[in-house]
Structure formats: structure tokens, C-alpha cells
mmCIF file of C-alpha atoms in Angstrom:
data_model
loop_
_atom_site.group_PDB
_atom_site.id
_atom_site.type_symbol
_atom_site.label_atom_id
_atom_site.label_comp_id
_atom_site.label_asym_id
_atom_site.label_seq_id
_atom_site.Cartn_x
_atom_site.Cartn_y
_atom_site.Cartn_z
ATOM 1 C CA UNK A 1 106.876 108.564 136.935
ATOM 2 C CA UNK A 2 105.877 110.482 133.819
ATOM 3 C CA UNK A 3 105.829 107.559 131.380
ATOM 4 C CA UNK A 4 102.865 106.044 129.586
ATOM 5 C CA UNK A 5 100.473 104.279 131.930
ATOM 6 C CA UNK A 6 97.753 101.744 131.168
ATOM 7 C CA UNK A 7 94.900 100.457 133.261
ATOM 8 C CA UNK A 8 94.124 97.722 134.046
ATOM 9 C CA UNK A 9 97.265 95.647 133.644
ATOM 10 C CA UNK A 10 95.296 92.429 133.428
ATOM 11 C CA UNK A 11 91.688 91.727 132.499
ATOM 12 C CA UNK A 12 89.915 88.386 132.438
ATOM 13 C CA UNK A 13 86.454 88.353 130.939
ATOM 14 C CA UNK A 14 83.906 85.938 129.569
ATOM 15 C CA UNK A 15 83.137 85.726 125.898
ATOM 16 C CA UNK A 16 80.442 88.187 124.920
ATOM 17 C CA UNK A 17 81.248 90.762 127.587
ATOM 18 C CA UNK A 18 82.428 94.304 126.878
ATOM 19 C CA UNK A 19 85.765 95.568 128.151
ATOM 20 C CA UNK A 20 87.375 99.009 128.239
ATOM 21 C CA UNK A 21 91.030 99.865 128.632
ATOM 22 C CA UNK A 22 92.557 103.212 129.464
ATOM 23 C CA UNK A 23 95.834 104.763 128.377
ATOM 24 C CA UNK A 24 97.425 107.898 129.808
ATOM 25 C CA UNK A 25 100.187 109.149 127.499
ATOM 26 C CA UNK A 26 103.151 111.318 128.343
ATOM 27 C CA UNK A 27 101.590 114.710 128.965
ATOM 28 C CA UNK A 28 103.106 116.758 126.148
ATOM 29 C CA UNK A 29 102.754 114.072 123.489
ATOM 30 C CA UNK A 30 100.331 114.847 120.662
ATOM 31 C CA UNK A 31 100.150 111.370 119.192
ATOM 32 C CA UNK A 32 98.743 108.263 120.795
ATOM 33 C CA UNK A 33 98.812 104.772 119.314
ATOM 34 C CA UNK A 34 97.149 101.465 120.102
ATOM 35 C CA UNK A 35 98.752 98.139 119.206
ATOM 36 C CA UNK A 36 97.792 94.534 119.811
ATOM 37 C CA UNK A 37 100.334 91.817 120.488
ATOM 38 C CA UNK A 38 99.751 88.079 120.533
ATOM 39 C CA UNK A 39 102.149 85.546 121.976
ATOM 40 C CA UNK A 40 105.414 85.250 120.069
ATOM 41 C CA UNK A 41 104.594 88.037 117.632
ATOM 42 C CA UNK A 42 105.539 91.659 117.366
ATOM 43 C CA UNK A 43 102.924 94.324 118.036
ATOM 44 C CA UNK A 44 100.314 95.008 115.336
ATOM 45 C CA UNK A 45 99.096 98.550 114.735
ATOM 46 C CA UNK A 46 95.427 99.179 115.509
ATOM 47 C CA UNK A 47 94.844 102.925 115.431
ATOM 48 C CA UNK A 48 96.332 106.289 116.250
ATOM 49 C CA UNK A 49 95.258 109.746 117.329
ATOM 50 C CA UNK A 50 96.732 113.141 116.774
ATOM 51 C CA UNK A 51 95.389 115.185 119.653
ATOM 52 C CA UNK A 52 91.682 114.220 119.787
ATOM 53 C CA UNK A 53 91.377 113.216 116.127
ATOM 54 C CA UNK A 54 91.502 109.541 115.198
ATOM 55 C CA UNK A 55 93.451 109.660 111.940
ATOM 56 C CA UNK A 56 93.914 106.045 111.001
ATOM 57 C CA UNK A 57 92.397 102.670 111.787
ATOM 58 C CA UNK A 58 93.850 99.314 110.833
ATOM 59 C CA UNK A 59 91.800 96.645 109.097
ATOM 60 C CA UNK A 60 92.384 94.675 112.290
ATOM 61 C CA UNK A 61 90.064 97.061 114.113
ATOM 62 C CA UNK A 62 86.678 95.444 113.550
ATOM 63 C CA UNK A 63 83.343 97.111 114.269
ATOM 64 C CA UNK A 64 83.473 95.677 117.776
ATOM 65 C CA UNK A 65 86.459 97.870 118.585
ATOM 66 C CA UNK A 66 86.218 101.574 119.283
ATOM 67 C CA UNK A 67 88.802 104.008 120.522
ATOM 68 C CA UNK A 68 88.423 107.544 121.780
ATOM 69 C CA UNK A 69 90.627 110.367 122.949
ATOM 70 C CA UNK A 70 88.009 112.942 123.907
ATOM 71 C CA UNK A 71 90.186 115.796 125.135
ATOM 72 C CA UNK A 72 93.420 114.922 123.427
ATOM 73 C CA UNK A 73 94.834 113.521 126.637
ATOM 74 C CA UNK A 74 93.974 110.008 127.816
ATOM 75 C CA UNK A 75 92.469 107.423 125.483
ATOM 76 C CA UNK A 76 90.136 104.482 125.879
ATOM 77 C CA UNK A 77 89.869 101.327 123.810
ATOM 78 C CA UNK A 78 86.609 99.416 124.082
ATOM 79 C CA UNK A 79 85.955 95.942 122.798
ATOM 80 C CA UNK A 80 82.318 94.911 122.569
ATOM 81 C CA UNK A 81 81.081 91.316 122.577
ATOM 82 C CA UNK A 82 84.552 89.943 123.211
ATOM 83 C CA UNK A 83 85.666 86.782 121.452
ATOM 84 C CA UNK A 84 88.384 84.338 122.418
ATOM 85 C CA UNK A 85 90.463 85.609 119.509
ATOM 86 C CA UNK A 86 90.618 89.005 121.198
ATOM 87 C CA UNK A 87 92.896 87.546 123.867
ATOM 88 C CA UNK A 88 96.139 89.479 123.544
ATOM 89 C CA UNK A 89 98.287 92.198 125.051
ATOM 90 C CA UNK A 90 96.976 95.657 124.171
ATOM 91 C CA UNK A 91 99.755 98.226 124.069
ATOM 92 C CA UNK A 92 99.481 101.985 124.070
ATOM 93 C CA UNK A 93 102.257 104.305 122.948
ATOM 94 C CA UNK A 94 102.652 108.040 122.610
ATOM 95 C CA UNK A 95 104.969 110.371 120.751
ATOM 96 C CA UNK A 96 105.456 113.947 119.743
ATOM 97 C CA UNK A 97 104.374 114.917 116.233
ATOM 98 C CA UNK A 98 105.962 112.865 113.465
ATOM 99 C CA UNK A 99 109.531 113.634 112.717
ATOM 100 C CA UNK A 100 112.935 112.087 112.685
ATOM 101 C CA UNK A 101 113.059 111.797 116.430
ATOM 102 C CA UNK A 102 109.468 110.778 117.078
ATOM 103 C CA UNK A 103 110.279 107.679 119.028
ATOM 104 C CA UNK A 104 107.222 106.022 120.446
ATOM 105 C CA UNK A 105 107.128 105.482 124.188
ATOM 106 C CA UNK A 106 105.160 102.427 125.210
ATOM 107 C CA UNK A 107 103.135 101.661 128.271
ATOM 108 C CA UNK A 108 103.278 98.310 130.090
ATOM 109 C CA UNK A 109 100.227 96.979 128.252
ATOM 110 C CA UNK A 110 96.912 95.460 129.280
ATOM 111 C CA UNK A 111 96.746 91.686 129.011
ATOM 112 C CA UNK A 112 93.251 90.538 128.046
ATOM 113 C CA UNK A 113 92.130 86.956 128.500
ATOM 114 C CA UNK A 114 88.742 86.008 127.094
ATOM 115 C CA UNK A 115 87.374 82.756 128.484
ATOM 116 C CA UNK B 1 104.164 92.901 106.303
ATOM 117 C CA UNK B 2 107.438 93.623 108.063
ATOM 118 C CA UNK B 3 110.239 94.714 105.756
ATOM 119 C CA UNK B 4 112.989 93.231 107.925
ATOM 120 C CA UNK B 5 114.417 89.771 108.536
ATOM 121 C CA UNK B 6 116.031 88.810 111.830
ATOM 122 C CA UNK B 7 117.260 85.519 113.297
ATOM 123 C CA UNK B 8 114.661 84.149 115.714
ATOM 124 C CA UNK B 9 117.089 83.714 118.594
ATOM 125 C CA UNK B 10 120.663 84.333 119.726
ATOM 126 C CA UNK B 11 122.776 83.684 122.809
ATOM 127 C CA UNK B 12 125.539 85.861 124.193
ATOM 128 C CA UNK B 13 127.803 85.556 127.213
ATOM 129 C CA UNK B 14 127.468 88.163 129.924
ATOM 130 C CA UNK B 15 130.062 90.902 129.543
ATOM 131 C CA UNK B 16 130.625 90.243 125.860
ATOM 132 C CA UNK B 17 129.350 92.319 122.959
ATOM 133 C CA UNK B 18 126.018 91.207 121.552
ATOM 134 C CA UNK B 19 125.727 91.729 117.786
ATOM 135 C CA UNK B 20 122.203 91.486 116.427
ATOM 136 C CA UNK B 21 121.841 91.417 112.641
ATOM 137 C CA UNK B 22 118.938 92.686 110.579
ATOM 138 C CA UNK B 23 118.309 92.387 106.867
ATOM 139 C CA UNK B 24 116.277 95.117 105.171
ATOM 140 C CA UNK B 25 117.167 94.642 101.521
ATOM 141 C CA UNK B 26 114.087 96.502 100.208
ATOM 142 C CA UNK B 27 114.624 99.630 102.280
ATOM 143 C CA UNK B 28 113.821 102.900 100.529
ATOM 144 C CA UNK B 29 116.037 105.940 100.514
ATOM 145 C CA UNK B 30 113.856 107.873 102.940
ATOM 146 C CA UNK B 31 113.343 105.046 105.423
ATOM 147 C CA UNK B 32 115.068 104.926 108.770
ATOM 148 C CA UNK B 33 116.161 101.823 110.672
ATOM 149 C CA UNK B 34 114.739 101.702 114.208
ATOM 150 C CA UNK B 35 115.518 99.257 116.976
ATOM 151 C CA UNK B 36 113.269 98.516 119.924
ATOM 152 C CA UNK B 37 113.463 95.828 122.553
ATOM 153 C CA UNK B 38 110.847 94.186 124.733
ATOM 154 C CA UNK B 39 111.726 92.671 128.044
ATOM 155 C CA UNK B 40 109.351 89.936 129.174
ATOM 156 C CA UNK B 41 105.946 91.258 130.294
ATOM 157 C CA UNK B 42 106.874 94.871 129.555
ATOM 158 C CA UNK B 43 106.067 97.282 126.753
ATOM 159 C CA UNK B 44 108.641 97.803 123.985
ATOM 160 C CA UNK B 45 111.483 100.235 124.642
ATOM 161 C CA UNK B 46 113.165 102.434 122.042
ATOM 162 C CA UNK B 47 116.898 101.801 121.639
ATOM 163 C CA UNK B 48 118.284 103.682 118.653
ATOM 164 C CA UNK B 49 117.617 104.666 115.051
ATOM 165 C CA UNK B 50 119.603 105.753 112.016
ATOM 166 C CA UNK B 51 119.414 106.590 108.329
ATOM 167 C CA UNK B 52 122.816 106.140 106.722
ATOM 168 C CA UNK B 53 125.493 106.889 109.244
ATOM 169 C CA UNK B 54 126.442 104.737 112.171
ATOM 170 C CA UNK B 55 124.886 105.875 115.425
ATOM 171 C CA UNK B 56 125.797 105.434 119.070
ATOM 172 C CA UNK B 57 123.999 106.287 122.275
ATOM 173 C CA UNK B 58 124.206 105.246 125.892
ATOM 174 C CA UNK B 59 122.448 101.962 125.192
ATOM 175 C CA UNK B 60 123.879 100.683 121.929
ATOM 176 C CA UNK B 61 125.562 101.274 118.589
ATOM 177 C CA UNK B 62 123.915 100.896 115.204
ATOM 178 C CA UNK B 63 126.030 99.946 112.214
ATOM 179 C CA UNK B 64 124.345 100.356 108.822
ATOM 180 C CA UNK B 65 126.019 98.935 105.722
ATOM 181 C CA UNK B 66 126.907 101.311 102.930
ATOM 182 C CA UNK B 67 124.190 99.925 100.649
ATOM 183 C CA UNK B 68 121.747 100.159 103.626
ATOM 184 C CA UNK B 69 120.472 96.661 102.987
ATOM 185 C CA UNK B 70 121.429 95.421 106.408
ATOM 186 C CA UNK B 71 122.372 96.661 109.836
ATOM 187 C CA UNK B 72 123.736 95.415 113.139
ATOM 188 C CA UNK B 73 122.773 96.485 116.628
ATOM 189 C CA UNK B 74 125.656 96.211 119.072
ATOM 190 C CA UNK B 75 125.245 96.023 122.826
ATOM 191 C CA UNK B 76 128.874 96.537 123.863
ATOM 192 C CA UNK B 77 128.870 94.834 127.259
ATOM 193 C CA UNK B 78 125.789 92.678 127.581
ATOM 194 C CA UNK B 79 124.267 92.111 131.005
ATOM 195 C CA UNK B 80 121.617 89.668 132.144
ATOM 196 C CA UNK B 81 119.110 92.538 132.034
ATOM 197 C CA UNK B 82 119.613 92.797 128.288
ATOM 198 C CA UNK B 83 117.767 89.510 127.814
ATOM 199 C CA UNK B 84 114.803 90.536 125.651
ATOM 200 C CA UNK B 85 113.260 90.357 122.200
ATOM 201 C CA UNK B 86 114.918 92.874 119.888
ATOM 202 C CA UNK B 87 112.954 94.299 116.971
ATOM 203 C CA UNK B 88 114.431 95.907 113.871
ATOM 204 C CA UNK B 89 111.967 98.151 112.008
ATOM 205 C CA UNK B 90 112.235 100.325 108.917
ATOM 206 C CA UNK B 91 110.059 103.421 108.883
ATOM 207 C CA UNK B 92 109.730 106.667 106.997
ATOM 208 C CA UNK B 93 110.165 109.579 109.341
ATOM 209 C CA UNK B 94 106.719 110.874 108.429
ATOM 210 C CA UNK B 95 105.063 107.494 108.747
ATOM 211 C CA UNK B 96 103.249 107.059 112.007
ATOM 212 C CA UNK B 97 103.186 103.277 111.874
ATOM 213 C CA UNK B 98 105.755 100.897 113.226
ATOM 214 C CA UNK B 99 105.447 97.595 111.363
ATOM 215 C CA UNK B 100 106.962 94.862 113.503
ATOM 216 C CA UNK B 101 108.342 91.467 112.648
ATOM 217 C CA UNK B 102 108.850 88.659 115.136
ATOM 218 C CA UNK B 103 112.203 90.001 116.344
ATOM 219 C CA UNK B 104 115.264 88.226 117.768
ATOM 220 C CA UNK B 105 115.070 86.689 121.208
ATOM 221 C CA UNK B 106 118.439 87.494 122.800
ATOM 222 C CA UNK B 107 119.424 85.438 125.816
ATOM 223 C CA UNK B 108 122.366 86.633 127.872
ATOM 224 C CA UNK B 109 124.023 83.778 129.722
ATOM 225 C CA UNK B 110 126.116 84.146 132.895
#
């Protein structure tokens, strides 16, 4: 399967702990996106990378959140000092460079529960 | 904020055509209409997109009104596996962001 993969699929943590999620995009895709989705809502954009460069961060991405894509391949999203409000599905997507046909391919998501 | 309006839910009988409406009255001339769907507990899946002309692929057809203020996604022969939340999104082709609304929850009934 050469789609977008995310690890772990589920994460339960206690408030105040740090968590890290991984996303492996489709291999030839230059762009990688992170979204957050809460119950009953559509995904909300967090940040995106073009190759290894992080080009945009949403206001939703507080100082406790950091994302990296060190070699322009896989990406990690870390949340420090988790809060109950961080409980959500974290989605990763990848695409080729922007253009008419730059559909974003999504991974299955990582569901975070903060107790 | 999302630039589209969709009904929160719809039902459709299995085997019939499912017609999902979307209002995007403030769409700009260079913005495309994209449709994605999200089956329960899965990531969103791209369906189709268009600018002005009607589009068809193996999954669905997209009908865009002449004034481009609304569109309809058509699933020609709905199956139970088409039960999902369907999102209509407007996006400039150079704009990296997808701005999502709450979508339409489509339930296909046997």
C-alpha cells in the first residue's frame, strides 16, 4: 500500500504529557499537511510543508505544538504539555506541488484522547 | 470560515442516485469546487473537482450552475458503502489550504 500512513492510530495520554505523531506521505509528494478534526466538524488546517520547509502555520498551532519534516519525507507533530482540549483526530495529507490537480491524499488519522 | 453551505444530513435509498447540494454564492472566478468524503473513522477521500464545466469520473458527477453559485454532487447508483460525510470546498488552485465546513452526512438505506 503506497498511501499516506500515520502512527499511532490511537493515543491515550494524561494531561501534561508530551505526545508525538508520525506521518509518512506518498513518496513522490512534495507537500505535507497537518489537520485537526474534532467530533462533528470538518478538519481544520494546522500547518504544511513543502519538502522540508514549513511554509505556513495556523493560529490554531499554539506554542505547545511543533511539526518537523527533517528530510522532506516523513513528518512528526509533537504536542507538549497536552491539555484536554487537544483531544481530537490529527490528520496528515500529502500532495504534489500546488496546481489544478493537487488533490490531497489523507492518511487514516491519529486519534488523541487526553485524560 | 468555510465559504460553502450544505444541508447537515440526507437519506437516499440504495441503488438510487444521491444528489448532494452545495451553495457557494461568494465563490471567486479563480476558485474551484472540490468534493471530499469521509467514511466513519477514516481520513477524507477526494472525489472530484471542477471550475465551470460539469465533470464526471468513476466515482461521481459534479454539476456546477452557470453562475457558479451552487453545485450538486451526484452519486449515480448509491451503495451502502457510500454512507459518509460529504464535504464541499471552494479553493484557489494555488491555495494550499482546504477550508472545511461541517459537510452533509449522507445515509444510504437498504
